[in-house]
Coordinates of C-alpha atoms in Angstrom, one line a residue:
X24 CA -22.6 17.4 17.4
X25 CA -21.2 13.9 17.4
X26 CA -19.7 11.1 15.3
X27 CA -19.3 7.4 15.6
X28 CA -17.3 4.8 13.7
X29 CA -17.3 1.1 14.0
X30 CA -14.5 -0.3 11.7
X31 CA -12.8 -0.8 9.5
X32 CA -12.4 -4.6 9.3
X33 CA -11.3 -6.7 6.3
X34 CA -14.0 -9.1 7.5
X35 CA -16.4 -8.8 10.5
X36 CA -17.7 -12.3 11.0
X37 CA -18.4 -11.5 14.7
X38 CA -20.8 -8.6 13.8
X39 CA -23.8 -8.4 11.6
X40 CA -24.3 -5.2 9.6
X41 CA -27.1 -4.3 12.1
X42 CA -24.6 -4.6 15.0
X43 CA -22.0 -2.4 13.1
X44 CA -24.6 0.3 12.7
X45 CA -25.9 0.1 16.2
X46 CA -22.4 0.3 17.7
X47 CA -21.5 3.3 15.5
X48 CA -24.8 5.0 16.4
X49 CA -24.2 4.4 20.2
X50 CA -20.8 6.1 19.8
X51 CA -22.3 9.0 18.0
X52 CA -25.1 9.6 20.5
X53 CA -22.7 9.5 23.4
X54 CA -20.3 11.9 21.6
X55 CA -23.2 14.3 20.9
X56 CA -24.5 14.0 24.5
X57 CA -28.0 13.1 23.1
X58 CA -30.4 10.2 23.2
X59 CA -32.1 8.6 20.1
X60 CA -35.5 9.8 21.5
X61 CA -34.3 13.4 21.0
X62 CA -33.4 13.0 17.3
X63 CA -36.0 14.2 14.8
X64 CA -35.1 12.2 11.7
X65 CA -32.4 10.3 9.8
X66 CA -30.7 9.9 6.5
X67 CA -29.6 6.4 5.4
X68 CA -26.9 6.4 2.8
X69 CA -26.9 3.0 1.0
X70 CA -27.7 1.1 -2.1
X71 CA -30.1 -1.9 -2.3
X72 CA -27.8 -3.8 -4.6
X73 CA -24.9 -3.5 -2.2
X74 CA -27.0 -4.3 0.9
X75 CA -28.5 -7.3 -0.8
X76 CA -32.0 -6.3 0.3
X77 CA -34.8 -4.5 -1.5
X78 CA -35.8 -1.3 0.3
X79 CA -32.7 -1.8 2.5
X80 CA -33.4 1.3 4.6
X81 CA -36.2 -0.5 6.3
X82 CA -33.5 -2.3 8.2
X83 CA -32.0 0.9 9.6
X84 CA -34.6 2.5 12.0
X85 CA -34.2 -0.1 14.8
X86 CA -30.4 0.2 14.8
X87 CA -30.3 4.0 15.2
X88 CA -33.4 4.4 17.4
X89 CA -35.6 6.0 14.7
X90 CA -38.8 4.0 15.3
X91 CA -41.8 5.9 13.9
X92 CA -39.5 8.8 12.8
X93 CA -38.7 9.9 9.2
X94 CA -35.9 8.0 7.6
X95 CA -35.0 8.2 4.0
X96 CA -32.3 6.9 1.7
X97 CA -29.7 8.6 -0.4
X98 CA -28.1 6.2 -2.9
X99 CA -24.9 8.2 -3.1
X100 CA -21.8 8.9 -1.1
X101 CA -21.9 9.5 2.7
X102 CA -21.2 13.2 2.1
X103 CA -24.3 13.4 -0.1
X104 CA -26.2 12.3 2.9
X105 CA -24.5 15.0 5.0
X106 CA -25.5 17.7 2.5
X107 CA -29.1 16.4 2.5
X108 CA -29.3 16.4 6.3
X109 CA -27.9 20.0 6.3
X110 CA -30.7 21.1 4.0
X111 CA -33.3 19.4 6.2
X112 CA -32.0 21.3 9.2
X113 CA -32.2 24.5 7.4
X114 CA -36.0 24.0 6.7
X115 CA -36.7 24.7 10.3
X116 CA -38.7 21.4 10.6
X117 CA -35.8 19.5 12.3
X118 CA -33.5 20.3 15.1
X119 CA -31.3 17.2 15.0
X120 CA -30.8 14.7 12.1
X121 CA -28.7 11.5 12.0
X122 CA -26.7 10.4 8.9
X123 CA -25.8 6.7 8.7
X124 CA -23.9 4.6 6.2
X125 CA -22.3 1.2 6.3
X126 CA -20.4 -1.5 4.3
X127 CA -20.6 -5.2 4.8
X128 CA -18.3 -6.0 1.9
X129 CA -17.2 -9.3 3.3
X130 CA -20.8 -10.6 2.6
X131 CA -20.4 -9.9 -1.1
X132 CA -18.8 -12.6 -3.2
X133 CA -18.6 -10.8 -6.6
X134 CA -17.8 -7.2 -5.7
X135 CA -16.6 -6.2 -9.2
X136 CA -20.0 -7.2 -10.6
X137 CA -21.6 -4.4 -8.6
X138 CA -19.4 -1.9 -10.5
X139 CA -20.0 -3.7 -13.8
X140 CA -23.8 -3.3 -13.2
X141 CA -23.4 0.5 -13.0
X142 CA -22.1 0.7 -16.6
X143 CA -24.4 1.1 -19.6
X144 CA -25.4 -2.4 -20.5
X145 CA -25.3 -1.8 -24.3
X146 CA -22.2 0.3 -24.9
X147 CA -19.9 0.0 -21.8
X148 CA -19.9 -3.6 -20.6
X149 CA -17.0 -5.3 -22.5
X150 CA -16.6 -8.5 -20.5
X151 CA -13.4 -7.2 -18.9
X152 CA -12.5 -5.9 -15.5
X153 CA -14.9 -3.0 -14.6
X154 CA -11.8 -1.1 -13.4
X155 CA -10.9 -0.6 -17.1
X156 CA -12.3 3.0 -16.8
X157 CA -9.9 3.7 -14.0
X158 CA -7.1 2.6 -16.3
X159 CA -8.3 5.0 -19.0
X160 CA -8.5 7.8 -16.5
X161 CA -5.0 7.1 -15.2
X162 CA -3.5 7.1 -18.7
X163 CA -5.4 10.2 -19.7
X164 CA -4.4 12.0 -16.5
X165 CA -0.7 11.0 -17.0
X166 CA -0.6 12.1 -20.6
X167 CA -2.3 15.5 -20.0
X168 CA -0.4 16.6 -16.9
X169 CA 2.9 14.9 -17.4
X170 CA 2.6 12.8 -14.2
X171 CA 4.5 9.5 -14.3
X172 CA 3.4 6.1 -12.9
X173 CA 6.1 6.3 -10.2
X174 CA 4.4 9.4 -8.7
X175 CA 1.1 7.7 -8.7
X176 CA 2.6 4.6 -7.1
X177 CA 4.2 6.8 -4.4
X178 CA 0.7 8.0 -3.5
X179 CA -0.5 4.5 -2.9
X180 CA 2.6 3.5 -1.0
X181 CA 2.6 6.7 1.0
X182 CA -1.1 6.4 2.0
X183 CA -0.6 2.8 3.2
X184 CA 2.4 3.9 5.3
X185 CA 0.4 6.8 6.8
X186 CA -2.3 4.4 7.7
X187 CA 0.1 2.6 10.0
X188 CA -0.5 5.6 12.4
X189 CA -4.2 5.2 12.2
X190 CA -5.6 2.4 14.5
X191 CA -8.9 2.4 12.5
X192 CA -7.1 1.6 9.2
X193 CA -6.7 -2.2 8.6
X194 CA -4.7 -1.9 5.4
X195 CA -1.7 0.1 6.8
X196 CA 1.6 -1.4 5.6
X197 CA 5.1 -0.4 4.6
X198 CA 5.3 -0.4 0.8
X199 CA 7.9 0.8 -1.7
X200 CA 7.0 2.3 -5.1
X201 CA 8.4 -0.8 -6.8
X202 CA 6.0 -3.0 -4.7
X203 CA 3.0 -1.0 -6.1
X204 CA 4.3 -0.9 -9.7
X205 CA 5.1 -4.6 -9.6
X206 CA 1.8 -5.8 -8.2
X207 CA -0.8 -7.5 -10.4
X208 CA -1.8 -5.5 -13.5
X209 CA -5.6 -4.8 -13.5
X210 CA -6.1 -2.3 -16.3
X211 CA -2.8 -1.0 -17.7
X212 CA -1.3 1.1 -16.2
X213 CA -3.4 0.6 -13.1
X214 CA -2.1 -2.1 -10.7
X215 CA -3.7 -4.0 -7.8
X216 CA -2.0 -2.0 -5.1
X217 CA -3.3 1.3 -6.5
X218 CA -6.8 0.2 -5.7
X219 CA -8.4 0.5 -2.2
X220 CA -9.4 -2.9 -0.9
X221 CA -13.0 -3.6 0.4
X222 CA -13.7 -3.4 4.1
X223 CA -16.6 -3.6 6.6
X224 CA -17.5 -0.5 8.7
X225 CA -20.4 1.7 9.8
X226 CA -20.3 5.5 10.2
X227 CA -22.9 7.7 12.0
X228 CA -23.0 11.5 12.4
X229 CA -25.4 13.5 14.5
X230 CA -26.1 17.0 13.1
X231 CA -27.9 19.8 14.9
X232 CA -28.8 23.4 14.4
X233 CA -29.0 26.4 16.6
X234 CA -27.5 27.5 19.9
X235 CA -29.1 24.6 21.8
X236 CA -27.2 22.1 19.7
X237 CA -24.0 23.9 20.2
X238 CA -24.5 24.0 24.0
X239 CA -25.5 20.4 24.2
X240 CA -22.5 19.0 22.3
X241 CA -19.3 18.6 24.3
X242 CA -17.1 19.7 21.4
X243 CA -19.2 20.8 18.4
X244 CA -17.8 21.3 14.9
X245 CA -19.4 23.7 12.4
X246 CA -20.4 22.6 8.9
X247 CA -19.8 26.0 7.2
X248 CA -20.2 24.9 3.6
X249 CA -21.7 22.1 1.5
X250 CA -21.5 21.4 -2.3
X251 CA -22.2 18.7 -4.8
X252 CA -22.0 18.1 -8.5
X253 CA -22.2 15.4 -11.1
X254 CA -20.3 15.5 -14.4
X255 CA -21.6 13.9 -17.6
X256 CA -22.9 10.4 -17.0
X257 CA -22.1 9.4 -20.6
X258 CA -18.5 8.3 -20.2
X259 CA -17.8 8.7 -24.0
X260 CA -18.4 12.5 -23.5
X261 CA -16.5 13.0 -20.3
X262 CA -13.0 14.4 -19.7
X263 CA -11.3 11.4 -18.1
X264 CA -8.2 13.4 -17.1
X265 CA -10.0 15.9 -14.8
X266 CA -12.7 15.8 -12.2
X267 CA -15.1 18.5 -13.2
X268 CA -17.5 17.5 -10.4
X269 CA -14.9 18.0 -7.7
X270 CA -14.0 21.5 -8.9
X271 CA -17.7 22.6 -9.0
X272 CA -18.6 21.0 -5.7
X273 CA -15.7 22.6 -4.0
X274 CA -16.5 26.0 -5.4
X275 CA -20.0 25.7 -4.1
X276 CA -18.9 24.6 -0.6
X277 CA -16.2 27.1 -0.3
X278 CA -18.4 29.9 -1.6
X279 CA -21.0 29.0 1.0
X280 CA -18.4 29.0 3.7
X281 CA -17.0 32.3 2.4
X282 CA -13.5 30.8 2.4
X283 CA -10.7 30.6 -0.1
X284 CA -8.9 27.3 -0.8
X285 CA -5.7 28.8 0.8
X286 CA -7.5 29.0 4.1
X287 CA -8.1 25.3 4.3
X288 CA -5.6 23.6 6.7
X289 CA -6.3 19.9 5.9
X290 CA -7.9 18.1 3.0
X291 CA -9.6 14.7 3.0
X292 CA -10.0 13.6 -0.6
X293 CA -11.4 10.5 -2.3
X294 CA -8.7 8.0 -3.2
X295 CA -10.3 4.7 -4.2
X296 CA -7.7 4.7 -6.9
X297 CA -4.3 6.4 -6.3
X298 CA -4.5 8.5 -9.4
X299 CA -7.9 9.8 -8.4
X300 CA -6.3 11.5 -5.3
X301 CA -4.0 13.5 -7.6
X302 CA -6.9 14.3 -10.0
X303 CA -9.0 15.6 -7.1
X304 CA -6.0 17.7 -5.9
X305 CA -5.7 19.3 -9.3
X306 CA -9.4 20.1 -9.3
X307 CA -8.8 22.0 -6.1
X308 CA -5.8 23.9 -7.5
X309 CA -3.3 21.8 -5.5
X310 CA -0.2 20.3 -7.2
X311 CA -0.5 16.7 -8.4
X312 CA 2.0 15.2 -5.9
X313 CA 1.9 13.7 -2.4
X314 CA 1.2 16.5 0.1
X315 CA 1.5 16.2 3.9
X316 CA -1.9 18.0 4.6
X317 CA -3.9 15.7 2.3
X318 CA -5.4 12.5 3.8
X319 CA -3.2 12.4 6.9
X320 CA -5.2 9.3 8.1
X321 CA -4.1 7.2 5.1
X322 CA -7.4 7.7 3.2
X323 CA -9.4 4.9 1.7
X324 CA -6.1 3.2 0.8
X325 CA -5.8 2.6 4.5
X326 CA -9.4 2.2 5.8
X327 CA -10.7 0.5 2.7
X328 CA -13.4 0.8 0.0
X329 CA -16.7 1.1 2.0
X330 CA -19.0 1.6 -1.0
X331 CA -21.4 4.4 0.0
X332 CA -19.7 4.9 3.4
X333 CA -16.2 5.4 1.9
X334 CA -16.0 9.1 2.8
X335 CA -17.4 8.5 6.2
X336 CA -14.0 7.7 7.9
X337 CA -12.7 10.9 6.2
X338 CA -15.5 12.9 7.8
X339 CA -15.0 11.2 11.1
X340 CA -11.2 11.9 11.1
X341 CA -11.8 15.5 10.0
X342 CA -14.0 16.1 13.1
X343 CA -11.4 14.4 15.3
X344 CA -8.6 16.4 13.7
X345 CA -10.4 19.8 14.3
X346 CA -10.9 18.7 17.9
X347 CA -7.2 17.8 18.3
X348 CA -8.2 14.2 18.9
X349 CA -6.6 12.6 15.9
X350 CA -3.8 10.9 17.8
X351 CA -0.6 10.0 16.1
X352 CA -1.5 11.8 12.9
X353 CA -2.7 15.0 14.5
X354 CA -1.7 18.1 12.6
X355 CA -0.8 21.4 14.4
X356 CA -3.2 24.3 14.2
X357 CA -5.8 22.5 12.0
X358 CA -8.9 24.8 12.1
X359 CA -10.5 24.3 8.7
X360 CA -11.0 21.0 6.9
X361 CA -12.3 20.2 3.5
X362 CA -13.8 16.7 3.1
X363 CA -14.5 15.3 -0.4
X364 CA -16.4 12.3 -1.5
X365 CA -16.7 10.5 -4.8
X366 CA -19.4 8.0 -5.7
X367 CA -16.9 5.8 -7.5
X368 CA -16.8 4.3 -11.0
X369 CA -18.3 4.8 -13.5
X370 CA -19.5 8.2 -12.2
X371 CA -17.9 11.6 -11.6
X372 CA -20.4 12.4 -8.9
X373 CA -18.9 14.2 -6.0
X374 CA -19.7 16.1 -2.8
X375 CA -17.7 18.5 -0.6
X376 CA -18.2 19.6 3.0
X377 CA -16.2 22.3 4.7
X378 CA -15.8 22.0 8.5
X379 CA -14.5 24.6 11.0
X380 CA -13.4 23.9 14.5

C-alpha cells in the first residue's frame, strides 16, 4: 500500500533513531493513504545487540503509532519481516500490517565486533577481521566459476557509479577497477572498496490485503510471492562458492508467484560484498557479470550497510520502479521485480519477495 524511507546518511547527528523511524513511518502512511489508527499490527525487524537496548522493539510502537497494538520482532533481514507480515495478513486476523527496520550505525563504535559476535566462540573466532569469511567466499567463488578479481572489482565500481543517479545513496562515486583493487586489503583477495559502508536509515512498509486495501492505496503494488531459506549454519560444512539459500528462497517465491525467472524485469540483490552480488546472480541462473537490470539503484554499495534494514532500500526502490517513480534510474516496461535479502556474515540466511505492478 505504501512505503517510506528516511536515509541513507553516513551519519545522522541531527536525528535520533526514533526520529528516523517516525519520519519514514509518516512517509509510508501518507503514501498508503492511511492513518496509524487504522493499522492492525506491526513487525519490527531489528537486533538488540545492534540497537544497543534489551527488548529493543519496546522503543518502536510510539514511533509508528502502534500504541496498545501487537508489535513483534524479527531478528533477521527486512525481507524476513515482509514475509512474516504477509503470513499474518493471510490468517484473516489482520487487514493492514506495518513492517519497520532501521540502522543507526553511526552510534556504534565497534561495528566489526557485532559480526565477530555472530561467529561460533570456540571454533570460528580467530582474532582477525570478521570479514575473513567473505575472503574465503570470494576465493572459493573465483576458483569454482573462473571469475577474476577484475570482474568483482568492476561490480563494486559499477554499483558506486550507478548510485550517483540515486539521490538516496550517499556513497555514490566515480570509481575505476584499479581504485577498488588498489584499496586497503581486508581479507585477501577482498579489499575495502568491495565492502558496503555502514549508514543510518529507516524503512517502513504498509501492507494490506483485500479489495479495500487496493482501493485505498493510490498506487498499490502486489506481493505475488515470498520465500526464505537458511543454509547450514556450521560454516565448515557449507559451500562457500554458492548461495544455496538464495536458490531455494527464489524457487519458493517464484513458485508462489507462478512465474519463471525469465519473466522478471528487474532484480534487487544483496551486495554487502561485491562478490556476493555475483554469487546471488548465479543462484538465480543469471550470469556472474555486471547486468543492467540488477540493482539499478546502486545497491547496498551505494546506500550502505544498514544491518537488518539493508534490503529495505531495495524493496523501496522496487516499489518505486514498478510505479515508474524511480527517477534517473527508471527502467522501461518494468512490471515484475524480484527483491532479495541476505542476513550477512556468517550466515547464508536469505529471503526473496516477488513484486508485480
